[in-house]
Short mmCIF file of C-alpha atoms and ligand atoms in Angstrom, two decimals:
data_model
loop_
_atom_site.label_atom_id
_atom_site.label_comp_id
_atom_site.label_asym_id
_atom_site.label_seq_id
_atom_site.Cartn_x
_atom_site.Cartn_y
_atom_site.Cartn_z
CA MET C 1454 116.65 93.31 88.53
CA GLN C 1455 116.92 90.58 91.23
CA ASP C 1456 114.27 87.93 89.95
CA PHE C 1457 112.25 87.19 92.63
CA LEU C 1458 110.10 85.42 90.66
CA ASN C 1459 112.17 82.85 89.86
CA PRO C 1460 111.10 79.77 92.18
CA ASN C 1461 114.57 78.99 92.55
CA TYR C 1462 116.06 82.25 93.59
CA ASP C 1463 118.94 81.98 95.66
CA TRP C 1464 118.65 83.07 99.31
CA GLN C 1465 121.77 81.80 100.73
CA PRO C 1466 123.92 84.62 100.18
CA LEU C 1467 121.50 86.23 103.12
CA LEU C 1468 121.56 83.56 105.35
CA GLU C 1469 123.09 84.10 108.96
CA SER C 1470 123.28 81.96 112.26
CA VAL C 1471 122.69 83.69 115.45
CA PRO C 1472 125.43 82.66 117.81
CA SER C 1473 122.98 82.82 121.00
CA LEU C 1474 120.15 80.91 119.00
CA PRO C 1475 121.04 77.25 118.21
CA LEU C 1476 119.65 75.51 115.21
CA THR C 1477 118.59 78.83 114.05
CA ASP C 1478 119.16 80.65 111.06
CA VAL C 1479 118.06 84.13 109.99
CA LEU C 1480 117.24 85.13 106.47
CA ARG C 1481 118.39 88.57 106.58
CA LEU C 1482 115.99 90.32 104.05
CA ASP C 1483 117.01 93.65 105.55
CA LYS C 1484 120.33 93.31 104.11
CA LEU C 1485 118.55 92.85 100.63
CA GLY C 1486 120.03 96.02 99.29
CA PRO C 1487 121.36 99.65 100.96
CA VAL C 1488 117.73 101.31 100.42
CA LEU C 1489 115.45 98.85 99.17
CA SER C 1490 115.09 95.86 101.26
CA GLY C 1491 112.85 93.58 103.48
CA ASN C 1492 110.13 91.81 102.13
CA LYS C 1493 108.26 94.78 100.06
CA PRO C 1494 110.56 94.65 97.22
CA LEU C 1495 109.69 90.57 96.65
CA LYS C 1496 105.79 91.66 96.73
CA LEU C 1497 106.22 94.69 94.37
CA ALA C 1498 108.01 92.16 92.22
CA GLY C 1499 104.82 90.43 91.78
CA PHE C 1500 102.96 93.72 90.78
CA LYS C 1501 105.55 94.59 87.91
CA THR C 1502 104.07 91.52 86.02
CA VAL C 1503 100.97 93.34 85.53
CA LEU C 1504 102.35 96.83 84.55
CA GLN C 1505 101.34 98.24 81.41
CA PRO C 1506 102.60 100.93 79.17
CA SER C 1507 99.73 103.02 79.69
CA HIS C 1508 101.00 103.12 83.76
CA ARG C 1509 102.52 106.37 84.52
CA ALA C 1510 102.78 105.49 88.20
CA LEU C 1511 102.56 103.32 91.03
CA LEU C 1512 99.97 104.41 93.65
CA SER C 1513 99.35 102.86 96.99
CA PHE C 1514 98.34 103.64 100.39
CA GLY C 1515 99.85 103.58 104.15
CA GLY C 1516 100.73 105.67 107.31
CA VAL C 1517 103.41 108.18 107.98
CA HIS C 1518 106.07 105.48 108.63
CA SER C 1519 104.95 102.80 106.00
CA ASN C 1520 107.71 100.45 104.92
CA HIS C 1521 105.45 99.60 102.20
CA LEU C 1522 105.40 103.16 100.89
CA HIS C 1523 108.97 103.89 101.32
CA ALA C 1524 109.83 100.53 99.22
CA LEU C 1525 107.13 101.78 96.77
CA ALA C 1526 108.48 105.06 96.34
CA TYR C 1527 112.10 103.87 95.65
CA GLN C 1528 110.87 101.18 93.21
CA ALA C 1529 108.60 103.51 91.17
CA LYS C 1530 111.98 105.64 90.65
CA LEU C 1531 114.22 102.40 89.72
CA TRP C 1532 110.99 101.65 87.09
CA GLN C 1533 111.27 105.28 85.83
CA LEU C 1534 107.48 105.79 87.16
CA ALA C 1535 105.76 108.27 89.37
CA ALA C 1536 104.86 107.25 92.78
CA VAL C 1537 101.55 108.56 94.32
CA LEU C 1538 101.34 107.74 97.94
CA VAL C 1539 97.95 107.79 99.57
CA VAL C 1540 98.89 108.94 103.19
CA ARG C 1541 96.86 108.64 106.48
CA GLY C 1542 97.54 111.67 108.15
CA TYR C 1543 97.66 115.35 107.87
CA ALA C 1544 99.84 117.43 105.80
CA THR C 1545 100.24 120.29 108.17
CA GLN C 1546 102.31 117.84 110.79
CA PRO C 1547 106.01 117.76 110.18
CA LEU C 1548 106.88 115.05 107.70
CA SER C 1549 108.22 111.62 108.91
CA ALA C 1550 111.51 110.50 108.01
CA THR C 1551 109.81 107.74 105.79
CA LEU C 1552 108.02 110.31 103.90
CA LYS C 1553 111.10 112.92 103.63
CA ASP C 1554 112.75 109.97 101.98
CA CYS C 1555 110.01 109.33 99.27
CA CYS C 1556 109.89 113.26 98.92
CA ASP C 1557 113.49 113.09 97.82
CA TRP C 1558 112.59 110.10 95.55
CA ASP C 1559 109.83 112.63 94.05
CA ALA C 1560 106.89 110.61 95.41
CA GLN C 1561 103.54 112.84 95.26
CA LEU C 1562 102.01 112.52 98.74
CA LEU C 1563 98.10 112.69 99.01
CA PHE C 1564 97.35 113.45 102.83
CA VAL C 1565 93.46 111.89 103.44
CA ASP C 1566 91.46 111.93 106.59
CA LYS C 1567 90.56 108.47 108.23
CA LYS C 1568 87.42 108.34 106.68
CA THR C 1569 88.66 108.89 102.99
CA TYR C 1570 91.60 106.57 103.73
CA ALA C 1571 88.90 103.70 105.02
CA LYS C 1572 87.78 103.76 101.36
CA ARG C 1573 91.31 102.29 100.06
CA TYR C 1574 89.43 98.88 99.31
CA ASP C 1575 86.60 100.34 97.57
CA LEU C 1576 86.83 99.60 93.81
CA ALA C 1577 85.52 102.65 92.93
CA PHE C 1578 87.85 104.84 94.91
CA GLN C 1579 90.60 102.72 93.32
CA THR C 1580 89.41 103.21 89.82
CA GLU C 1581 88.85 106.69 90.18
CA LEU C 1582 92.50 107.05 91.42
CA ALA C 1583 94.08 104.97 89.06
CA GLU C 1584 92.57 106.90 86.09
CA ARG C 1585 93.32 110.34 87.70
CA TYR C 1586 96.92 109.52 88.03
CA GLN C 1587 97.43 106.99 85.34
CA ALA C 1588 98.61 104.44 87.84
CA LEU C 1589 98.61 100.80 89.03
CA VAL C 1590 97.19 100.63 92.11
CA VAL C 1591 98.84 98.70 94.70
CA PRO C 1592 96.98 97.54 97.62
CA GLU C 1593 98.01 98.55 101.33
CA GLY C 1594 101.15 96.59 102.32
CA GLY C 1595 101.71 95.12 98.81
CA ALA C 1596 98.90 92.69 99.61
CA GLY C 1597 96.83 90.25 97.61
CA GLN C 1598 97.58 87.40 95.08
CA LEU C 1599 100.31 89.51 92.83
CA GLY C 1600 102.29 90.03 96.03
CA GLU C 1601 101.94 86.87 97.35
CA GLN C 1602 103.56 85.55 93.93
CA GLY C 1603 106.71 87.80 94.68
CA CYS C 1604 107.07 85.74 98.09
CA VAL C 1605 106.53 82.26 96.49
CA SER C 1606 110.57 81.74 96.05
CA LEU C 1607 111.20 82.28 99.73
CA ALA C 1608 110.32 78.78 100.07
CA ASN C 1609 113.27 77.63 98.02
CA LEU C 1610 115.04 78.14 101.25
CA ALA C 1611 112.59 77.37 103.71
CA ARG C 1612 111.77 73.99 102.41
CA HIS C 1613 115.14 72.88 103.93
CA TYR C 1614 114.13 73.69 107.83
CA ASP C 1615 111.61 71.99 109.71
CA GLU C 1616 110.01 75.21 110.79
CA VAL C 1617 109.94 78.79 109.28
CA TRP C 1618 108.86 81.79 111.67
CA LEU C 1619 107.94 85.08 110.11
CA ALA C 1620 106.02 88.46 111.16
CA VAL C 1621 102.56 88.85 109.59
CA GLY C 1622 100.97 92.00 108.58
CA SER C 1623 98.79 91.53 105.54
CA GLY C 1624 99.58 88.19 105.34
CA ALA C 1625 100.74 87.98 101.71
CA THR C 1626 104.44 86.93 102.57
CA ALA C 1627 103.27 84.16 104.63
CA LEU C 1628 100.72 82.86 101.98
CA GLY C 1629 103.15 83.38 99.11
CA LEU C 1630 105.71 81.41 100.97
CA ALA C 1631 103.07 78.64 101.73
CA GLN C 1632 102.16 78.27 98.49
CA GLY C 1633 106.07 77.74 97.48
CA LEU C 1634 106.29 75.24 100.27
CA SER C 1635 103.16 73.17 98.56
CA ARG C 1636 104.80 73.40 95.31
CA TRP C 1637 108.07 71.73 96.81
CA GLN C 1638 105.82 69.17 98.96
CA ALA C 1639 107.89 70.44 101.70
CA ARG C 1640 107.51 69.08 105.38
CA THR C 1641 108.51 72.53 107.03
CA GLN C 1642 105.89 74.13 109.27
CA LEU C 1643 105.26 77.74 109.04
CA VAL C 1644 104.79 79.42 111.93
CA ALA C 1645 103.36 83.00 111.74
CA VAL C 1646 103.34 85.76 114.30
CA ASN C 1647 100.48 88.08 113.72
CA ALA C 1648 101.61 91.96 114.51
CA VAL C 1649 98.10 93.31 113.89
CA ALA C 1650 95.46 92.89 116.68
CA ASP C 1651 92.84 92.03 114.14
CA GLN C 1652 89.66 89.99 116.21
CA GLY C 1653 90.85 87.03 114.44
CA GLU C 1654 90.52 88.27 110.89
CA ARG C 1655 94.18 86.97 109.80
CA GLN C 1656 93.46 83.29 111.25
CA ARG C 1657 90.06 83.02 109.52
CA ALA C 1658 91.85 84.25 106.26
CA PHE C 1659 94.55 81.62 106.67
CA ALA C 1660 92.10 78.86 107.51
CA LEU C 1661 90.60 79.61 103.83
CA ARG C 1662 93.90 80.50 101.81
CA MET C 1663 96.41 78.03 103.19
CA PRO C 1664 97.32 75.24 100.88
CA GLN C 1665 96.01 71.99 102.07
CA SER C 1666 99.30 70.60 102.10
CA VAL C 1667 100.87 73.02 104.38
CA SER C 1668 101.31 72.83 108.11
CA TRP C 1669 100.92 75.96 109.87
CA ARG C 1670 99.61 77.98 112.98
CA LEU C 1671 99.49 81.48 113.89
CA ILE C 1672 100.70 83.32 116.90
CA GLU C 1673 99.07 86.40 118.30
CA SER C 1674 101.68 88.87 119.06
CA ALA C 1675 101.43 90.11 122.72
CA GLN C 1676 101.44 93.90 121.93
CA GLY C 1677 99.10 95.73 119.84
CA PHE C 1678 100.35 97.12 116.16
CA GLY C 1679 102.99 99.64 116.57
CA LYS C 1680 102.93 99.48 120.12
CA ILE C 1681 106.37 99.49 121.94
CA ASN C 1682 107.20 98.71 125.61
CA SER C 1683 110.01 98.47 127.51
CA GLU C 1684 110.11 94.74 127.36
CA LEU C 1685 110.56 95.23 123.50
CA ARG C 1686 113.03 97.87 123.75
CA ALA C 1687 115.32 95.90 125.72
CA LEU C 1688 114.87 92.93 123.39
CA ILE C 1689 115.84 95.05 120.45
CA ALA C 1690 118.93 96.43 122.50
CA HIS C 1691 119.76 92.91 123.04
CA PHE C 1692 119.79 91.92 119.70
CA ASP C 1693 121.43 95.19 118.39
CA ALA C 1694 124.43 94.14 120.50
CA GLN C 1695 124.57 90.58 118.53
CA ALA C 1696 124.27 92.73 115.27
CA LEU C 1697 120.63 91.55 114.46
CA PRO C 1698 119.04 94.78 114.22
CA LEU C 1699 115.34 94.55 114.51
CA GLU C 1700 112.19 96.71 114.42
CA PRO C 1701 109.27 97.29 117.20
CA VAL C 1702 106.61 97.03 114.62
CA TYR C 1703 107.20 93.42 113.04
CA THR C 1704 110.53 91.48 113.80
CA ALA C 1705 110.98 92.63 117.13
CA LYS C 1706 107.55 90.98 117.68
CA LEU C 1707 108.63 87.88 115.82
CA MET C 1708 111.60 87.30 118.05
CA GLN C 1709 109.59 87.92 121.15
CA ALA C 1710 107.09 85.34 120.06
CA PHE C 1711 110.00 83.09 119.18
CA LEU C 1712 111.75 83.19 122.43
CA ALA C 1713 108.50 82.40 124.01
CA HIS C 1714 107.30 79.83 122.04
CA ARG C 1715 110.33 78.21 120.06
CA PRO C 1716 110.49 74.50 119.54
CA MET C 1717 112.75 72.78 122.53
CA LEU C 1718 112.53 69.13 121.88
CA PRO C 1719 112.77 67.60 119.57
CA LEU C 1720 115.52 69.75 118.16
CA ARG C 1721 114.08 71.39 115.20
CA ARG C 1722 116.04 73.61 112.81
CA THR C 1723 114.36 76.75 112.44
CA LEU C 1724 114.30 79.63 109.71
CA LEU C 1725 113.57 83.03 110.78
CA ILE C 1726 112.50 85.37 108.27
CA HIS C 1727 113.78 89.05 108.97
CA THR C 1728 111.45 91.04 106.90
CA GLY C 1729 113.30 94.34 107.37
CA GLY C 1730 111.66 97.51 108.01
CA LEU C 1731 114.49 99.02 109.72
CA GLN C 1732 113.97 102.25 108.02
CA GLY C 1733 110.78 102.49 110.30
CA ARG C 1734 112.99 102.34 113.52
CA ARG C 1735 113.48 106.23 112.70
CA GLY C 1736 109.98 107.18 113.83
CA PHE C 1737 110.56 105.50 117.12
CA GLU C 1738 113.57 107.44 118.35
CA MET C 1739 115.61 104.83 119.19
CA ALA C 1740 119.32 104.74 119.32
CA ALA C 1741 121.37 103.25 116.64
CA ALA C 1742 118.47 103.73 113.97
CA PRO C 1743 120.06 103.38 110.49
CA LYS C 1744 120.69 105.99 108.43
CA LEU C 1745 119.04 105.45 104.69
CA GLY C 1746 119.29 107.33 101.57
C1 LIG S 631 105.01 94.56 105.64
C2 LIG S 631 105.97 93.79 106.63
C3 LIG S 631 105.53 92.99 107.10
C4 LIG S 631 104.46 92.07 107.05
O1 LIG S 631 104.36 91.49 105.50
P1 LIG S 631 102.84 90.78 105.27
O2 LIG S 631 103.23 90.48 103.82
O3 LIG S 631 101.85 92.19 104.99
O4 LIG S 631 102.45 89.84 106.15
C5 LIG S 631 106.43 92.16 108.34
N1 LIG S 631 107.47 92.55 108.76
C6 LIG S 631 107.87 93.82 107.92
C7 LIG S 631 109.33 94.39 108.53
C8 LIG S 631 107.37 94.58 107.12
O5 LIG S 631 107.75 95.74 106.87
#
């Protein structure tokens, strides 16, 4: 398996330039592998470090288009474990393309209502699930310190740039990257684009958890989580035509914020991290959605 936990991991093979964006490179994590791609396998690599022989399954939480559940179901199969997916939704609705894939990979789906889903951070609920399924419980989105560890090695590439930009959900990828930048004593500024309308929660969490030595800022995305409007659609079509596919939940918002707030002067070399998630495009009925599996 790829050793994302190696702080010297070589990300160069996934690096591309974008002709229409001078001084800007893109780290194409969406090209990491044919199925398992994006930032989620990095985070899962962090959880692998605490797997015990007694664990028979990976268990986690997410919505019906979740990139995290999609990656976890596939990763579990590769690690010869069962996958138990606690899904916010109803079994009576037709399966999303995401969940169909997960079923093809033998994942077990547990549909829960909003009230039960709200207990996903509750330790007693997690322990009960862990015992029932003999599972390693992975937090929603692969968040937490283990997930962050898996993203530290991104700094080995980012440290060579003046700025590194990425989209933020739980914040684990950004926090891991920041820890790496701090270890390298890099001067790179981290610019995080918050895809989730969270009443300032991420800003407060970053203020507490970002390493002192790292300069960072958080830009709030103009659109709500999972919302897509004609501007975002046009932006996606624009970059599709340049062979840089984006999806509406995270990476298109990153690009939208980058185009609006990118550094103009002085000229700064910038790395954009494409965190993947293209499988989720199938949930938005867009032309040219990638085929998977
Ligand atoms: C999950 C996800 C993110 C958010 O990553 P966090 O580590 O939770 O901040 C960003 N982009 C894509 C495509 C994702 O699937």
